[in-house]
Each structure stands twice: as C-alpha cells, then as structure tokens.
Coordinates of N, CA and C in Angstrom, one line a residue:
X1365 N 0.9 -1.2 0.0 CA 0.0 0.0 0.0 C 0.9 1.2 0.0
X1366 N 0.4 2.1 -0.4 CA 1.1 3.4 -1.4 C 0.6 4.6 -0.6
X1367 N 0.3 4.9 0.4 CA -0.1 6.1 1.3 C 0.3 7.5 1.0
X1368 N -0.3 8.1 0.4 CA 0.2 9.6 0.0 C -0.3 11.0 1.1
X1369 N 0.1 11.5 1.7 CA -1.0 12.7 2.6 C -1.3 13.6 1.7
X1370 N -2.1 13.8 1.1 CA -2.9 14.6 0.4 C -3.1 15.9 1.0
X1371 N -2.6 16.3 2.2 CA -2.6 17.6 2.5 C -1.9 18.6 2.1
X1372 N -0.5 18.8 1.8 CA 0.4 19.4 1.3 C -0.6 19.6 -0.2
X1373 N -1.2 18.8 -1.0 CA -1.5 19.3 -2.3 C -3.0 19.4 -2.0
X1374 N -3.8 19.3 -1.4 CA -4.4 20.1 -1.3 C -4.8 21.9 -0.6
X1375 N -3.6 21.8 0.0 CA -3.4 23.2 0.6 C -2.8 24.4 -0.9
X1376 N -1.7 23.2 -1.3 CA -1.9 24.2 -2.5 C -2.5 24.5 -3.5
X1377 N -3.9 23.6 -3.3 CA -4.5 23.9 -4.4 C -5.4 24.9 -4.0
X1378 N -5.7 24.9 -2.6 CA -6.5 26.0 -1.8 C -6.2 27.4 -2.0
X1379 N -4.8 27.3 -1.8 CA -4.4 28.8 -1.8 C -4.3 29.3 -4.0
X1380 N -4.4 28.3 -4.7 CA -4.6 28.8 -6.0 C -6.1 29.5 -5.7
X1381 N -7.0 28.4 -5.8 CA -8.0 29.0 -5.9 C -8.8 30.4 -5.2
X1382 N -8.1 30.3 -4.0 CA -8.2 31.5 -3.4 C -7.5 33.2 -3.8
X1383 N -6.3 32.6 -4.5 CA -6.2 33.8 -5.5 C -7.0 34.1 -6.6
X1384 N -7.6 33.3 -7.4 CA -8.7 33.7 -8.5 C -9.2 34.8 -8.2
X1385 N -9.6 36.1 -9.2 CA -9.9 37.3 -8.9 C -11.2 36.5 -9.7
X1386 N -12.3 37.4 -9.3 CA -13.7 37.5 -9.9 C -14.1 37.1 -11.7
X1387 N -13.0 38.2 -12.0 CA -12.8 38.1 -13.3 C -12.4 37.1 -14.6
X1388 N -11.5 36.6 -13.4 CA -10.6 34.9 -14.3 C -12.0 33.8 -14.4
X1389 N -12.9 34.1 -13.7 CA -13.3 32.9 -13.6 C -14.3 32.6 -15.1
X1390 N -14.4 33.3 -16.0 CA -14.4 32.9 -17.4 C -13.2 32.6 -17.9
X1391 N -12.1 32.5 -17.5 CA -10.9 32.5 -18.2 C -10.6 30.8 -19.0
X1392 N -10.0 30.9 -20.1 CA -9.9 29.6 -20.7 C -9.0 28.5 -19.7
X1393 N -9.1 27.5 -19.8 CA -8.0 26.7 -18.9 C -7.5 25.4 -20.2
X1394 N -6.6 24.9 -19.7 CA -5.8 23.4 -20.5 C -6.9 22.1 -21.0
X1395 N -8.0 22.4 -19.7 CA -8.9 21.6 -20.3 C -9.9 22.3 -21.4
X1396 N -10.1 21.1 -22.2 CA -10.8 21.4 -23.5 C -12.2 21.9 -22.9
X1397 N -12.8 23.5 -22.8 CA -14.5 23.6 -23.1 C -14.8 23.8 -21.1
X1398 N -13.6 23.9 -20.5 CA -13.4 24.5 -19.3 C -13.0 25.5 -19.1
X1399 N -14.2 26.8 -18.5 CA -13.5 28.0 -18.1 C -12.8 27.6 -16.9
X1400 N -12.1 28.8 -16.1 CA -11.6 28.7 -14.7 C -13.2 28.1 -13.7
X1401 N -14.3 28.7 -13.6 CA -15.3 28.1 -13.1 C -16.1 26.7 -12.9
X1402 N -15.6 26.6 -14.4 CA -16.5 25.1 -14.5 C -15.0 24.3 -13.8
X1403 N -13.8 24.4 -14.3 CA -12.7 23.7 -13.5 C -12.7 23.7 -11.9
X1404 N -13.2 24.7 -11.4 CA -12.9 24.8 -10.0 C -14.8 24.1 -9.6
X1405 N -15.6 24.1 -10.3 CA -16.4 23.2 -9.9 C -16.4 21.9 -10.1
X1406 N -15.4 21.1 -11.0 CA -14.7 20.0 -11.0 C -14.1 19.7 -10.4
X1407 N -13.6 20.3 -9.4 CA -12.8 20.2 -8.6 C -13.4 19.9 -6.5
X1408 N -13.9 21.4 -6.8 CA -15.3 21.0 -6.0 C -15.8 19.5 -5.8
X1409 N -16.2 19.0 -6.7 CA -17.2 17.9 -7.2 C -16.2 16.3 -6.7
X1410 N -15.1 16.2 -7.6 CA -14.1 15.5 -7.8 C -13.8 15.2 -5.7
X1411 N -13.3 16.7 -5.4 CA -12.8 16.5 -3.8 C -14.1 15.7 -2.9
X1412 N -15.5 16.2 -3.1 CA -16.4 15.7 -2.5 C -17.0 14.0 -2.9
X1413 N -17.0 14.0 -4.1 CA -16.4 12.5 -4.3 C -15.5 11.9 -3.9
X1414 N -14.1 11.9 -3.9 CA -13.4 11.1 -3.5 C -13.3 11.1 -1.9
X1415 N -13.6 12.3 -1.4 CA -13.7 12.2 0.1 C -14.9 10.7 0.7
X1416 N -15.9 10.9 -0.6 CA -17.1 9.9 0.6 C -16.7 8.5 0.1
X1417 N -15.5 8.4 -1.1 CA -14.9 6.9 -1.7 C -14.1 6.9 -0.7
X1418 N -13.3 8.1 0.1 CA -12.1 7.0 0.8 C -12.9 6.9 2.2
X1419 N -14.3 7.0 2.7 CA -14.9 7.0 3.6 C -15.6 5.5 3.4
X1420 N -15.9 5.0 2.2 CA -16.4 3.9 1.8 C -18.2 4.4 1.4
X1421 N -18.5 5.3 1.7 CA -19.7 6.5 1.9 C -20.3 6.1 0.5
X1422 N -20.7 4.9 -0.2 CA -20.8 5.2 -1.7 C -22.6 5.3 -1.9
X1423 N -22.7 6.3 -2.8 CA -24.0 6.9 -3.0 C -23.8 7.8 -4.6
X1424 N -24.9 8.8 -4.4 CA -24.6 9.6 -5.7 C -23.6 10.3 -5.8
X1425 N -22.9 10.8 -4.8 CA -21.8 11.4 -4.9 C -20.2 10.2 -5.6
X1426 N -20.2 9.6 -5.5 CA -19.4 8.4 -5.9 C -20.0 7.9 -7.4
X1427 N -21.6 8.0 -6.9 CA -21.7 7.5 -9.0 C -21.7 8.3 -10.2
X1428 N -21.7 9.4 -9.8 CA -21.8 10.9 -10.7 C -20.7 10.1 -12.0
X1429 N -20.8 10.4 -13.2 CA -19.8 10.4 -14.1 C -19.4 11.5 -13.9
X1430 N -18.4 12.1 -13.9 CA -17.7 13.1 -13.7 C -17.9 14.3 -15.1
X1431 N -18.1 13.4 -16.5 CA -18.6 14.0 -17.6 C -20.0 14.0 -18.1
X1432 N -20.6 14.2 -17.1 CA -22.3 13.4 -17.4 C -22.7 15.1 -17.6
X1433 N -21.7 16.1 -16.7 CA -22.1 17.6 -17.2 C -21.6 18.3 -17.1
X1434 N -21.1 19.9 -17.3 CA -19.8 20.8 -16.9 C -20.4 21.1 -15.7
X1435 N -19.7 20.8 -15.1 CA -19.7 21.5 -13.9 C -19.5 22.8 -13.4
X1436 N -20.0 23.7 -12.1 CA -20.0 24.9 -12.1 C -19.7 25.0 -10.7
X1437 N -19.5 26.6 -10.7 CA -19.8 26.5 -8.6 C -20.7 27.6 -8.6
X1438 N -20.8 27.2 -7.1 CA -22.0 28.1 -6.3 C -21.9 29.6 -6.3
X1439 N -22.4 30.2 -5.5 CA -21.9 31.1 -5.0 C -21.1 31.4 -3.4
X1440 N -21.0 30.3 -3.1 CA -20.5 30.1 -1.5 C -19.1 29.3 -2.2
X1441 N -18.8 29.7 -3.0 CA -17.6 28.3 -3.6 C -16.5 28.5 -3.2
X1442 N -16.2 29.8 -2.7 CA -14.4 30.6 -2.1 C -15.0 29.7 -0.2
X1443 N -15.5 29.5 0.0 CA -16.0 29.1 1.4 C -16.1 27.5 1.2
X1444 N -16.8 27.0 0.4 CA -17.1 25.6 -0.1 C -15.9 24.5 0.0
X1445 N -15.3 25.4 -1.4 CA -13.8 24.1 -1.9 C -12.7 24.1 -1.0
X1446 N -12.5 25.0 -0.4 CA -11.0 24.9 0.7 C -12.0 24.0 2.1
X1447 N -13.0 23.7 1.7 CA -13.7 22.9 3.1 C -13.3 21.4 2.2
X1448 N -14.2 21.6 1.2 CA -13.7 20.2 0.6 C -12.8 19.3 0.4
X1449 N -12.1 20.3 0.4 CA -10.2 20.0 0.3 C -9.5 19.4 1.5
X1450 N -10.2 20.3 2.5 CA -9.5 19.7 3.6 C -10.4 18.4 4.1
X1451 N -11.8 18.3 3.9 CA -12.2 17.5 4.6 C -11.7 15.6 3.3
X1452 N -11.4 16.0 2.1 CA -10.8 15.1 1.2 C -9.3 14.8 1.5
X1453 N -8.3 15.7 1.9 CA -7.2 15.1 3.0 C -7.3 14.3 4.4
X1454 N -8.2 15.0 4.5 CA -8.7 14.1 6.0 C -9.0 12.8 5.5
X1455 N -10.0 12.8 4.9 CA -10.5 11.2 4.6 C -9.3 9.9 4.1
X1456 N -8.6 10.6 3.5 CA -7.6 10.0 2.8 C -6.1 9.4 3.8
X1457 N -5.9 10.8 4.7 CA -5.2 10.0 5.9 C -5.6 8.6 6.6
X1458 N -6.8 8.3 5.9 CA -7.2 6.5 7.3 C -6.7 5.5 6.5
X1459 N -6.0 5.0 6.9 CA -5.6 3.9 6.3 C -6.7 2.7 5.5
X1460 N -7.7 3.0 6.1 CA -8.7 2.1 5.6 C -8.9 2.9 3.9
X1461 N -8.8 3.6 3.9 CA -9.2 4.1 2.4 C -8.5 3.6 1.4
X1462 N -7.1 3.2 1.7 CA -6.3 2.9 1.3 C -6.6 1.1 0.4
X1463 N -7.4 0.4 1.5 CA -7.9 -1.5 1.6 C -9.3 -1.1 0.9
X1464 N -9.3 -2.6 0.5 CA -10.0 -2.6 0.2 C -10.8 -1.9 -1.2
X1465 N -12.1 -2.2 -1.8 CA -12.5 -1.6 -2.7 C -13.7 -0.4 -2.4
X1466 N -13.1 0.4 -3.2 CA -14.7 2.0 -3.3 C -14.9 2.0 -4.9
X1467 N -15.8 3.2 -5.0 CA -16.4 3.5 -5.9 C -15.8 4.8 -6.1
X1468 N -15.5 5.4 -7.8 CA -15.9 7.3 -7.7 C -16.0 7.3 -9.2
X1469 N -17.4 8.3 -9.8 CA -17.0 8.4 -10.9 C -18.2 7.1 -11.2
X1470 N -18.5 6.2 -10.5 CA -19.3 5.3 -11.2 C -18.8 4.1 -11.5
X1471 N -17.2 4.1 -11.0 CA -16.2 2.8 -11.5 C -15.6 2.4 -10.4
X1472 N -16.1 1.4 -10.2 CA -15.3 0.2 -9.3 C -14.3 0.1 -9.2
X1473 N -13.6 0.5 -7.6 CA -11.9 0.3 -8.1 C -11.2 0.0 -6.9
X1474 N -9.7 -0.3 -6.2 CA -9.4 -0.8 -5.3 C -9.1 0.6 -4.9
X1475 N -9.0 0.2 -3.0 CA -9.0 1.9 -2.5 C -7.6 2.6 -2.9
X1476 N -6.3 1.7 -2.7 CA -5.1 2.3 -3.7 C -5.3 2.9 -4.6
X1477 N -5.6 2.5 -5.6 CA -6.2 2.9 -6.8 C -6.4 4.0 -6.9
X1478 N -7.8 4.3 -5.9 CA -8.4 5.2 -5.9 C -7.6 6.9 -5.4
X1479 N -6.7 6.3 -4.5 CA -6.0 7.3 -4.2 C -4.8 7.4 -5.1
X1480 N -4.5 6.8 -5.8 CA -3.7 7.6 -6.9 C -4.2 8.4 -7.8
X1481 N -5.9 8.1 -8.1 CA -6.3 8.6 -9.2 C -6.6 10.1 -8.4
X1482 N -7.0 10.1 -7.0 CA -7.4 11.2 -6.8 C -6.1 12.1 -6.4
X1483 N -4.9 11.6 -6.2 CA -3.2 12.1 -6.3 C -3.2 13.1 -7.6
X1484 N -3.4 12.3 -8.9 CA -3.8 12.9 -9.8 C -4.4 13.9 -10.4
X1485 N -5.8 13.8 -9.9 CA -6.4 14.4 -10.0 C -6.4 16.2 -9.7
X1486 N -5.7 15.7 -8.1 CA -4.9 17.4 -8.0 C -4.0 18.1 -7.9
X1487 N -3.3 17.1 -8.7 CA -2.0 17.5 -9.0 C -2.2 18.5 -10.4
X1488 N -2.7 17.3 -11.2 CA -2.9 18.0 -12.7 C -4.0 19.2 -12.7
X1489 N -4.8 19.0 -12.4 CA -5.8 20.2 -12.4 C -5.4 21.3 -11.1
X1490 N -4.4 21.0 -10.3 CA -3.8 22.1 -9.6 C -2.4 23.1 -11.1
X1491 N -2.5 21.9 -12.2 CA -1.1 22.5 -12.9 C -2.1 23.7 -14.1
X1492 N -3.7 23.2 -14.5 CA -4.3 23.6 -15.0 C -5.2 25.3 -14.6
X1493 N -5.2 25.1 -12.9 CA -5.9 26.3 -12.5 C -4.4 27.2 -12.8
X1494 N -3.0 27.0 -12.3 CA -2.3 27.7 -12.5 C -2.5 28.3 -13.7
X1495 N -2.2 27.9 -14.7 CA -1.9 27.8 -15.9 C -3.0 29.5 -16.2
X1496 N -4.1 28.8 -16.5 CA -5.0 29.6 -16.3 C -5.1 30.9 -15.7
X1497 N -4.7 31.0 -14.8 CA -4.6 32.0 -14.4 C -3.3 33.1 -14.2
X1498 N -2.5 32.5 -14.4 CA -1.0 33.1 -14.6 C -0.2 33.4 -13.4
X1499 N -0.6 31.3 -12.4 CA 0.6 31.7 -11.3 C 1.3 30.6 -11.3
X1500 N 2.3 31.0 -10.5 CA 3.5 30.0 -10.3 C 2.9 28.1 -9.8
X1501 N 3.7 27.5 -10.4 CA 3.0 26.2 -9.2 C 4.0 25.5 -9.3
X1502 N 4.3 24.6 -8.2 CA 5.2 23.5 -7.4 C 4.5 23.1 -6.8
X1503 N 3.9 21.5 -7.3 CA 2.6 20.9 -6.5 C 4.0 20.0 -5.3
X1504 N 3.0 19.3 -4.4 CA 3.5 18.3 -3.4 C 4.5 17.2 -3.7
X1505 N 5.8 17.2 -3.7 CA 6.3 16.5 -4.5 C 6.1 14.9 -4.3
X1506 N 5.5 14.5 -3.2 CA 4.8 13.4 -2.8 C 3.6 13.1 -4.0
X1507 N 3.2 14.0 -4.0 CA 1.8 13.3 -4.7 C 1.9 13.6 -6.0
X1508 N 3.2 14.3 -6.8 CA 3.4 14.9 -7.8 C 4.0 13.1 -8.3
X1509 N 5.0 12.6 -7.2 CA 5.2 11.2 -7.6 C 4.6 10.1 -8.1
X1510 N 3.1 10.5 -7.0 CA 2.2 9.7 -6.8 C 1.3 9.8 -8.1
X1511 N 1.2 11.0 -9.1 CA 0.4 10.8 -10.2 C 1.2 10.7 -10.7
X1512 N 2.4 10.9 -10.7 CA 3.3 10.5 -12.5 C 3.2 9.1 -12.8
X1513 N 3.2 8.2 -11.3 CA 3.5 6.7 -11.8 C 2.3 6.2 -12.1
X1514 N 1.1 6.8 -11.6 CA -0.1 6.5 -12.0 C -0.7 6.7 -13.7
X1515 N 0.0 7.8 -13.9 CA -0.7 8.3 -15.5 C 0.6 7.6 -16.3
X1516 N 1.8 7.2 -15.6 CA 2.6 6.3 -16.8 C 2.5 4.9 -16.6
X1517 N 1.6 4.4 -15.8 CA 1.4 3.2 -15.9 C 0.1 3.1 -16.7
X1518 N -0.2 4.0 -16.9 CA -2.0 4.0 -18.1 C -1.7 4.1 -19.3
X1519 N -0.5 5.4 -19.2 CA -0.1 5.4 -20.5 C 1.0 3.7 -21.4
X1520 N 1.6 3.1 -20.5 CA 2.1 2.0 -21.1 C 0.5 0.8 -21.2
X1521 N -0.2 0.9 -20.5 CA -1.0 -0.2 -20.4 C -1.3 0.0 -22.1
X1522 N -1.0 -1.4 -22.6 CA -1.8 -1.5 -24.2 C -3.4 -2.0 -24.3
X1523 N -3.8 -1.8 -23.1 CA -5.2 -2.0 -23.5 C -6.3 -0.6 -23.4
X1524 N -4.9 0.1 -22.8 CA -5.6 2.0 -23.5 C -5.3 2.2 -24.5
X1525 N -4.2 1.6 -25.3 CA -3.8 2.6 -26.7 C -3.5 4.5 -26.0
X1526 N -3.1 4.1 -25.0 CA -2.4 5.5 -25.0 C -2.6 6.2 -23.6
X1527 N -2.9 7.8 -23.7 CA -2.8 8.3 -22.3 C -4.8 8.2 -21.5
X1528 N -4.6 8.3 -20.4 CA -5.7 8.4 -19.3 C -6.6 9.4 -20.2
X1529 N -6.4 10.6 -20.1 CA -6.8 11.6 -20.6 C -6.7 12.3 -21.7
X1530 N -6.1 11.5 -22.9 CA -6.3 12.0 -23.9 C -4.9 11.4 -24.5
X1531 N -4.4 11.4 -26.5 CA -3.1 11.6 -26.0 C -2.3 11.7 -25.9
X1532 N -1.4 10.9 -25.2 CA 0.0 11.5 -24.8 C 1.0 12.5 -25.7
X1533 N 1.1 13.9 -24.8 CA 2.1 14.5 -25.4 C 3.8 14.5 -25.3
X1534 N 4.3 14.3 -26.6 CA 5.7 13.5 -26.1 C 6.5 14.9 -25.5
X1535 N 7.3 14.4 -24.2 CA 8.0 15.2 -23.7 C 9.5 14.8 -23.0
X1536 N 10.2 15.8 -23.5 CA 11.8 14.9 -23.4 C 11.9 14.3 -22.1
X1537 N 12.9 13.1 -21.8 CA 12.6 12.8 -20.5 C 13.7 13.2 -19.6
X1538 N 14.3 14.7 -19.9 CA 14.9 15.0 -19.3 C 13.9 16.4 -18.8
X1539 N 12.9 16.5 -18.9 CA 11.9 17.3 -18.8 C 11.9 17.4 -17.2
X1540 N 11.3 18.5 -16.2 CA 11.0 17.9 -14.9 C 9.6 17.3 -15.3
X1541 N 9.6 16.8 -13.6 CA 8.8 15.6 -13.4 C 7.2 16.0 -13.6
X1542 N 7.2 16.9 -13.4 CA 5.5 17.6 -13.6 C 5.4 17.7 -14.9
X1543 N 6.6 18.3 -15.5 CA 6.0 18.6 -17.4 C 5.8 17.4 -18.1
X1544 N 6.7 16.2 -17.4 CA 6.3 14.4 -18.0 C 4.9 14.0 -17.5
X1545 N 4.7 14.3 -16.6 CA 3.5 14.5 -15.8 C 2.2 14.8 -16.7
X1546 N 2.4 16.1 -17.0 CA 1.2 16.9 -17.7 C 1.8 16.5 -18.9
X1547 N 2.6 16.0 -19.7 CA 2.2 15.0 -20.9 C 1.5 13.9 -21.2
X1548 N 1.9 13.3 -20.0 CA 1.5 12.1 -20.0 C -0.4 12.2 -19.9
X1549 N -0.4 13.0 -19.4 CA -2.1 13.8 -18.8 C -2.7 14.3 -20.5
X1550 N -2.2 13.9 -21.4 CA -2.6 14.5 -22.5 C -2.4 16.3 -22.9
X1551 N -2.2 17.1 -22.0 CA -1.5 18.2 -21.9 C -0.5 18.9 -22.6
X1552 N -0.2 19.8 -23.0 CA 0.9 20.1 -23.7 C 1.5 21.1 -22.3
X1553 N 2.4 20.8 -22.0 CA 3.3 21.3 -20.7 C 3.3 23.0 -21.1
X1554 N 3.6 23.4 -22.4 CA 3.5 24.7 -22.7 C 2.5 25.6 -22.9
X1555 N 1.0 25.2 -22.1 CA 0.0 25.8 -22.8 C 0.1 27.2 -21.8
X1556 N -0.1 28.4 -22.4 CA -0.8 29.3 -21.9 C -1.9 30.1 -22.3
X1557 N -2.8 30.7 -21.8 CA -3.8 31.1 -22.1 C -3.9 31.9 -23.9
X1558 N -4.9 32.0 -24.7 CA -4.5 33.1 -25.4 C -4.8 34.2 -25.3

C-alpha cells in the first residue's frame, strides 16, 4: 500500500483558488471547453467525491460520471472548496481508504487505486488552474510522484492505446517531473492562455 498525505497538495491547491480574482473565472484553462469556473467546480465535485470513496460512503456522490455535465460552482464556492479539500485530505489519511474496494466516478476500483487517481487528479488540475490564471505552481512533491506513476502506468498499459486523458504529449525525458506528468495527462506542458 502506497499512502500519499494529500494535504500538502491540497493546501496548494486551496491557496490557488483562493487567488482567482472574480474576473478569471471565465478565463480559458488546458482543459478542452473548461472556463476557470467550471474547472474549480470539477474540482469542488471531484474532492467531494473522493472524500465519501475514501470514507467507503458510496451513494450519488461516488456514481456521478464526472462528464455526465460541466460542472459549475455556487456562489458560497471561495467558502465551499478549501472545506472540501481539507475534509478530502482528512478522509484520505485513514488507512482504511487505502484497503480494500470503493467507488468514484461510477467505477469500481481498489482503495489504492483510488487514491492515486485522486493524487492525480490534483496534482494535474492544480497545474491547470495555475496555468489559467498566470501563477507560479510547485505541487506536493509526494503526490506529484504519486500521479506520475499513476498516469505512466495508463499510459504504457496496451489495452488503452495510449494516455488516461487523452493523448500522450511526447516530452523529453529529461523534462521535470511535472511537465512528463502533464504530458502524460494529455497536456501540452507549454499551454498558456491566449
């Protein structure tokens, strides 16, 4: 078992989104047909999911496809997601989350698993809100580990034909670890806004 503390990267992801000015939040982001809004409501959504999978908690929040709709946020959302975030590190510290099988997303998977994908999850969309918005980022180097081996073990699997998320953009491998990272994520490590 692969135990990652999810705190360190979610604190940074807290303090991104808490810089977002009013304004950005139409702003384009890396994901295809995501403003800054609908991303930080994917995110929202994503953390409250995986919080009630590493709780074993499985209901609608666990079966949502994640693409069933764009997602948005509230208007309590600067209040909302830094709750989410922390209460989705929390969950993630019990070792039980870790055993065993949960749900997120609608897909059956082992709790390891799960916690890589959700490693992933905010790692890369922590490299996305940056991106978007035009700030610096150094995610957790722990969990930055923790999704690279996750999205390069998808990317070699041949019964994807290729990356998790789209894919693969080739990036030298003398690249740092994030920009192999956010290739492997289908990404182009160079995107900035236009």
């Amino acid at each position: 078992m692969n135990m990652v503390d999810l705190g360190p990267q979610t604190r940074i992801l807290a303090r991104l989104a808490e810089s977002v000015a009013d304004e950005q939040l139409t702003a384009p982001t890396p994901c295809p047909d995501l403003a800054v809004r609908s991303l930080l409501g994917h995110i929202q959504m994503l953390s409250v999911a995986f919080r009630d999978a590493a709780r074993k908690d499985l209901g609608t929040t666990t079966d949502t496809n994640p693409t069933a709709a764009i997602p948005d946020i509230g208007p309590g959302w600067r209040a909302e997601l830094p709750k989410a975030l922390d209460e989705l590190a929390d969950a993630w510290r019990e070792p039980a989350a870790w055993t065993g099988t949960t749900r997120a997303g609608g897909v059956n998977l082992p709790g390891e698993v799960a916690g890589a994908v959700v490693a992933d999850e905010l790692v890369i969309h922590g490299w996305d809100l940056a991106r978007a918005i035009g700030r610096p980022y150094a995610p957790d180097p722990a969990a930055l580990d923790s999704a690279h081996g996750f999205l390069l073990a998808a990317a070699e699997d041949p019964n994807r034909g290729g990356g998790l998320f789209g894919p693969v953009v080739p990036v030298p491998p003398e690249a740092p670890l994030l920009d192999r990272a956010v290739g492997l994520s289908g990404r182009n490590p160079g995107w900035r806004p236009e």
